[in-house]
Tab-separated table of C-alpha atoms in Angstrom:
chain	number	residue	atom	x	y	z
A	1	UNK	CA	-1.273	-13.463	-18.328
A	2	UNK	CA	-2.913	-16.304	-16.650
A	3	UNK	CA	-6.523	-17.979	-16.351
A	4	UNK	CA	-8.281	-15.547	-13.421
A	5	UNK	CA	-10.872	-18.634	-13.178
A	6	UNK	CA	-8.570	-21.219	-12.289
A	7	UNK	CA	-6.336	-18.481	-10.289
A	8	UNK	CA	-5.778	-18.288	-6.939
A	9	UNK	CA	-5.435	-14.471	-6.553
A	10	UNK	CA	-1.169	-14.488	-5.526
A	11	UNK	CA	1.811	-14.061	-7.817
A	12	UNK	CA	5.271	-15.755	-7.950
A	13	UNK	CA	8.194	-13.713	-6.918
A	14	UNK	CA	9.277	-13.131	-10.263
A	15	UNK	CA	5.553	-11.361	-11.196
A	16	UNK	CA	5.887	-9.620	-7.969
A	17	UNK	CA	8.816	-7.994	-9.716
A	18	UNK	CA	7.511	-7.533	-13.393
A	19	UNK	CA	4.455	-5.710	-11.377
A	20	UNK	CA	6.797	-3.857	-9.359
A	21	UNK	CA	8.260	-2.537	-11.940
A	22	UNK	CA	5.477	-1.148	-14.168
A	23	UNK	CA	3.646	-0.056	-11.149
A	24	UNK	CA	6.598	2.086	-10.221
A	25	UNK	CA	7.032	3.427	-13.690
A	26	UNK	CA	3.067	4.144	-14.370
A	27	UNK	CA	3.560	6.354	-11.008
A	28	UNK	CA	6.395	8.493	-12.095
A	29	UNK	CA	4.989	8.937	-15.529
A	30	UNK	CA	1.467	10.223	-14.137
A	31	UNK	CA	2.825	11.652	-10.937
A	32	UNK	CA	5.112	13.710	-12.052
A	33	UNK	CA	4.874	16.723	-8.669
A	34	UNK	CA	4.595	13.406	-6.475
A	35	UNK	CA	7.960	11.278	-5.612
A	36	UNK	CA	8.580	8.258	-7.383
A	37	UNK	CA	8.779	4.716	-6.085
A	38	UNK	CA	11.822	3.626	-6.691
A	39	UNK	CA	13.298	-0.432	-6.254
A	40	UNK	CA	15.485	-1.420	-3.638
A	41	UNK	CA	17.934	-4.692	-4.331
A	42	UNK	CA	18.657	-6.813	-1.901
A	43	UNK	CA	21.090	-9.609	-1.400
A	44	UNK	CA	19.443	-13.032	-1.950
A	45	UNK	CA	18.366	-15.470	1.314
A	46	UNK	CA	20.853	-17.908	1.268
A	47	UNK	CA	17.904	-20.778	1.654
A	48	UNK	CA	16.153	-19.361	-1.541
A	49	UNK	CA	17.333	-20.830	-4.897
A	50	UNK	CA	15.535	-18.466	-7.138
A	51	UNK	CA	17.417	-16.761	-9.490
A	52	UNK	CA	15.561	-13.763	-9.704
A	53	UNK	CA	16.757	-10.468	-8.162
A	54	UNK	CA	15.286	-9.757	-4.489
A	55	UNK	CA	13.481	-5.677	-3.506
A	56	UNK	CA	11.123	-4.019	-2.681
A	57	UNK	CA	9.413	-0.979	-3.713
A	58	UNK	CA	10.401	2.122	-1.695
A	59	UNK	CA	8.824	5.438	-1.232
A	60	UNK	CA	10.208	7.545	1.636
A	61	UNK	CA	9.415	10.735	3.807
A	62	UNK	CA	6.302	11.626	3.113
A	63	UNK	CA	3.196	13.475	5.062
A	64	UNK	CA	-0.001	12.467	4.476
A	65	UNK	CA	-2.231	14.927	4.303
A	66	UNK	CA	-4.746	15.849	7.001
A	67	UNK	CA	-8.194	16.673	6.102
A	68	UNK	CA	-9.353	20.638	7.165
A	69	UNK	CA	-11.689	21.578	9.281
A	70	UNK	CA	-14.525	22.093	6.377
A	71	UNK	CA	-13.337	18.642	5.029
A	72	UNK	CA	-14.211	17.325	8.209
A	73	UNK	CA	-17.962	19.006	8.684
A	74	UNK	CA	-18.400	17.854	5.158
A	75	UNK	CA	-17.518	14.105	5.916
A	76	UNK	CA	-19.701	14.573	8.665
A	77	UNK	CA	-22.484	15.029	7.021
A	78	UNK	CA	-21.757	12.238	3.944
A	79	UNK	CA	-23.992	9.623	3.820
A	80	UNK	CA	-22.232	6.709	6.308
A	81	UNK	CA	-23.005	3.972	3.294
A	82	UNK	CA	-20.928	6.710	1.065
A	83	UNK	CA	-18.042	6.794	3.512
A	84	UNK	CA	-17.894	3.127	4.004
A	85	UNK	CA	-17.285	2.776	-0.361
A	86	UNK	CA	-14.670	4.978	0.126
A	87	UNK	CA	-12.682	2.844	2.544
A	88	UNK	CA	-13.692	-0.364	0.319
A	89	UNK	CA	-11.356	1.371	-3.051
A	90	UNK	CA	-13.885	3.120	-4.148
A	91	UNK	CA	-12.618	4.787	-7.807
A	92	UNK	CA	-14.810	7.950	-7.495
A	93	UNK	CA	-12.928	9.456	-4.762
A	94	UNK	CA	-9.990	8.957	-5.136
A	95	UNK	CA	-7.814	11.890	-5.661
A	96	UNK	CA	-4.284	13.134	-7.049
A	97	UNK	CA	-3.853	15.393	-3.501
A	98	UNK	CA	-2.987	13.157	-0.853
A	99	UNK	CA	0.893	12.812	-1.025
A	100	UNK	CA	2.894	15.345	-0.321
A	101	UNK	CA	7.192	15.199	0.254
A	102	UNK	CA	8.140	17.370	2.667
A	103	UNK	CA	11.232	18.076	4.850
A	104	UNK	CA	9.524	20.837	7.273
A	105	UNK	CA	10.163	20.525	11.333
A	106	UNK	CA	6.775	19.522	12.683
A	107	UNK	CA	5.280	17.291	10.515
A	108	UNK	CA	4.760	13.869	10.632
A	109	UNK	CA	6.811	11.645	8.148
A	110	UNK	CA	6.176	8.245	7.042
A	111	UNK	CA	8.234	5.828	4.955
A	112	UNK	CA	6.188	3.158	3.054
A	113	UNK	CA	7.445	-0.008	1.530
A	114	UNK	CA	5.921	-3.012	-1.009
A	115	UNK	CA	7.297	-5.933	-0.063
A	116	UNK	CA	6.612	-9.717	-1.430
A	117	UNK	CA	5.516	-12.368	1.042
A	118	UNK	CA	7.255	-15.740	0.302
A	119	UNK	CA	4.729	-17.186	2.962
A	120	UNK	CA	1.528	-15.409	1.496
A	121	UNK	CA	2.999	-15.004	-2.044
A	122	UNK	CA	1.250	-11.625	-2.353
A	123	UNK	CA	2.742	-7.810	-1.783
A	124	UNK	CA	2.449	-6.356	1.667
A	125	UNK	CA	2.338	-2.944	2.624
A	126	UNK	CA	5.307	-2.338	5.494
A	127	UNK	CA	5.308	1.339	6.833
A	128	UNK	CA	6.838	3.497	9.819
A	129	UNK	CA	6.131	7.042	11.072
A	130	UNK	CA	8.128	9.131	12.785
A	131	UNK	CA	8.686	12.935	14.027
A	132	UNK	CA	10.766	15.717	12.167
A	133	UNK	CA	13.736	14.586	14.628
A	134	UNK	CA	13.791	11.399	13.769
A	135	UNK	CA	11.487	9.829	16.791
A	136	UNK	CA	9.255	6.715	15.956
A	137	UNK	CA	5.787	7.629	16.323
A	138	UNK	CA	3.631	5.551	18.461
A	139	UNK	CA	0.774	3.499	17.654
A	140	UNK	CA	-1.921	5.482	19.100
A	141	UNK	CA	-0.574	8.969	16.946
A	142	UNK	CA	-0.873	6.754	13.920
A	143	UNK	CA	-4.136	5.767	14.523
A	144	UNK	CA	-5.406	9.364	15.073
A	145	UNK	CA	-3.938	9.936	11.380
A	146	UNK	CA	-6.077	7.226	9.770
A	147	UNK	CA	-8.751	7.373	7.534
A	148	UNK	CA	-11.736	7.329	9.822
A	149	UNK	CA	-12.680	3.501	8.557
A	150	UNK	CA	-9.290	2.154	9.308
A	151	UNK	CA	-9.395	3.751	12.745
A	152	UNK	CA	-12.042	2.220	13.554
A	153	UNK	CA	-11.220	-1.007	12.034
A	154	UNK	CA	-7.705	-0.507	14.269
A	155	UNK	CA	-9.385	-0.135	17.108
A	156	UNK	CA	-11.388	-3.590	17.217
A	157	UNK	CA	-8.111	-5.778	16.070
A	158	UNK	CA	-5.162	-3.599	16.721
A	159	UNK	CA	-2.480	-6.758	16.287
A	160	UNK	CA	-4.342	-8.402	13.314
A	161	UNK	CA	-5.249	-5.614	11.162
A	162	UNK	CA	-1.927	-3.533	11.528
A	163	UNK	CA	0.673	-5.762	13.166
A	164	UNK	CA	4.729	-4.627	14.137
A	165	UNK	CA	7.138	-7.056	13.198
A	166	UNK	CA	10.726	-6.909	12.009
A	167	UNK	CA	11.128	-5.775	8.388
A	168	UNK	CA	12.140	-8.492	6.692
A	169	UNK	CA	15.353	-6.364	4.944
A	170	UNK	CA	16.237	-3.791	6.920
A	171	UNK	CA	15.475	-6.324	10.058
A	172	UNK	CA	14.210	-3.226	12.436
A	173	UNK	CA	10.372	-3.121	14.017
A	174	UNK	CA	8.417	-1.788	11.048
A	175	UNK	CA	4.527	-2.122	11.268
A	176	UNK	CA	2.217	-4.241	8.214
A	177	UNK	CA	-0.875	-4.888	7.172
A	178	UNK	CA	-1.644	-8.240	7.470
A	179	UNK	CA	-1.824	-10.306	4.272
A	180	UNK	CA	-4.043	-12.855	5.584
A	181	UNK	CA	-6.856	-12.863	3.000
A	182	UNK	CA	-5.190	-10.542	-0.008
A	183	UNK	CA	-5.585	-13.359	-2.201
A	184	UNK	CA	-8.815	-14.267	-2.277
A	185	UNK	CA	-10.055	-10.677	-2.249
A	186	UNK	CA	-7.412	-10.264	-5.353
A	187	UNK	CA	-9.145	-12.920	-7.319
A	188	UNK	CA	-12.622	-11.047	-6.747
A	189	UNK	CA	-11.003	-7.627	-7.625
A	190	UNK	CA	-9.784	-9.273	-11.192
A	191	UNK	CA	-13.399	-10.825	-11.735
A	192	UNK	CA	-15.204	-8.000	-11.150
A	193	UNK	CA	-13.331	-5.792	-13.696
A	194	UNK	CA	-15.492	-5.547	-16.614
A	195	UNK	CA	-13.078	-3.988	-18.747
A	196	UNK	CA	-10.725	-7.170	-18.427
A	197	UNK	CA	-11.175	-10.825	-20.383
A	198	UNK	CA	-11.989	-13.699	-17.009
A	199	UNK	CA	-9.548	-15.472	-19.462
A	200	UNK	CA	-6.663	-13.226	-18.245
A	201	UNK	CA	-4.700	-11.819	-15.382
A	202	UNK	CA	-2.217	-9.054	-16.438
A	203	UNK	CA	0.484	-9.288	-13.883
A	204	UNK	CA	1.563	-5.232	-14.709
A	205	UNK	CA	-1.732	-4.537	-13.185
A	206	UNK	CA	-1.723	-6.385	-10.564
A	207	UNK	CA	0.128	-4.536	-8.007
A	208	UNK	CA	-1.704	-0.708	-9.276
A	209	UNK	CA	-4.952	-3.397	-8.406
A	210	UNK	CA	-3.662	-3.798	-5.194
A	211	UNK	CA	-2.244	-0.628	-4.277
A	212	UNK	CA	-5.555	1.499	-4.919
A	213	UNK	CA	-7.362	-0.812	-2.128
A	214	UNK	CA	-4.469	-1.026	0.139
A	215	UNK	CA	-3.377	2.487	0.099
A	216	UNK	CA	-6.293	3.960	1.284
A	217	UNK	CA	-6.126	2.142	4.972
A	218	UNK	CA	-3.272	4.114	4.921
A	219	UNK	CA	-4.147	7.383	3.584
A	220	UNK	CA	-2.438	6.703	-0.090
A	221	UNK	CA	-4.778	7.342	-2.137
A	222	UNK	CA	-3.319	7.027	-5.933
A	223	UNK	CA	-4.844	9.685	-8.245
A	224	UNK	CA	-7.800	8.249	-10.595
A	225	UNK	CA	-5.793	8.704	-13.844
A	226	UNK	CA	-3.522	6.109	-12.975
A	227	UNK	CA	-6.260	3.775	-13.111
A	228	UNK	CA	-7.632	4.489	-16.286
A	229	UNK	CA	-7.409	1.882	-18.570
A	230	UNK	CA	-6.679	-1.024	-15.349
């Protein structure tokens, strides 16, 4: 645990892991129809001395759900300052039916990864989508599959908000959101959790934290029982 005044809203590669870790675990335990996230080692850059191990977090073919018809009329009519909380993390609607693993022809499949910056020294969220055969789907069918909000957001800064670069593993074009900024809003997140001491940053939290504003851009929205207690 650390001082959230005198934080700067990142973590060190080695809390990256420790958060990894019990964020993975917390989602198998409390997801237990959903797939898990599971680690993936990788070999150490040679120009990095740190001892610990190198990963990411993995969690593979999966179709976000699509809202129906009658979802859609009723979104329609919400409130526009209620739809913009939602895209901000808001708790209250977040649900535990948005993830679904599927292997069915048709369907669009996405593979998402948590990866640690060494350059922004906070997690980013890499993803790709592709068709049942194994096609990469483009940019634009993405965009139609985002939440409304992030659509829109899209739309205004295509190659800032969601950019494609090479994954830094697996070194194939995967796209990201951009980092820039996940510190500082980090540190806010922390401070504005009443439940938790300003005296302390739990690191095991940090990346559930995270994940329940960053998923959503995407469409992964974590169920609320997961954040019970954060």
């Amino acid at each position: 645990m650390m001082d959230v005044l005198q934080w700067d809203g990142t973590l060190s590669a080695k809390d990256f892991r420790i958060g990894a870790v019990a964020f993975a675990q917390k989602w198998e335990s409390l997801n237990l129809a959903f797939p898990p996230w599971s680690w993936v080692p990788c070999p150490k850059h040679p120009w990095l001395a740190s001892p610990q191990e190198e990963g990411y977090l993995s969690l593979e073919k999966i179709c976000i759900s699509m809202p129906q018809e009658e979802d859609v009329d009723q979104t329609s009519q919400t409130d526009p300052g209620e739809e913009d909380a939602s895209c901000l993390g808001n708790k209250d609607v977040i649900d535990d039916a948005t993830l679904v693993q599927s292997n069915q022809d048709g369907l669009h499949h996405y593979d998402f990864h948590i990866v640690y910056s060494n350059i922004f020294k906070v997690p980013v969220l890499y993803f790709r989508a592709y068709y049942g055969d194994g096609r990469p789907l483009p940019l634009d069918e993405i965009e139609k599959e985002l939440p409304e909000c992030s659509s829109n957001e899209l739309s205004k800064s295509k190659w800032t908000f969601i950019t494609q670069e090479e994954h830094p593993y697996l070194k194939r074009p995967w796209y990201k959101l951009h980092p820039c900024g996940t510190g500082e809003w980090m540190k806010l997140l922390f401070l504005s959790d009443t439940a938790q001491p300003k005296s302390q940053m739990v690191v095991e939290l940090y990346l559930l934290s995270w994940f329940s504003v960053v998923g959503q851009v995407v469409g992964l929205r974590i169920p609320s029982k997961m954040l019970n207690g954060c």
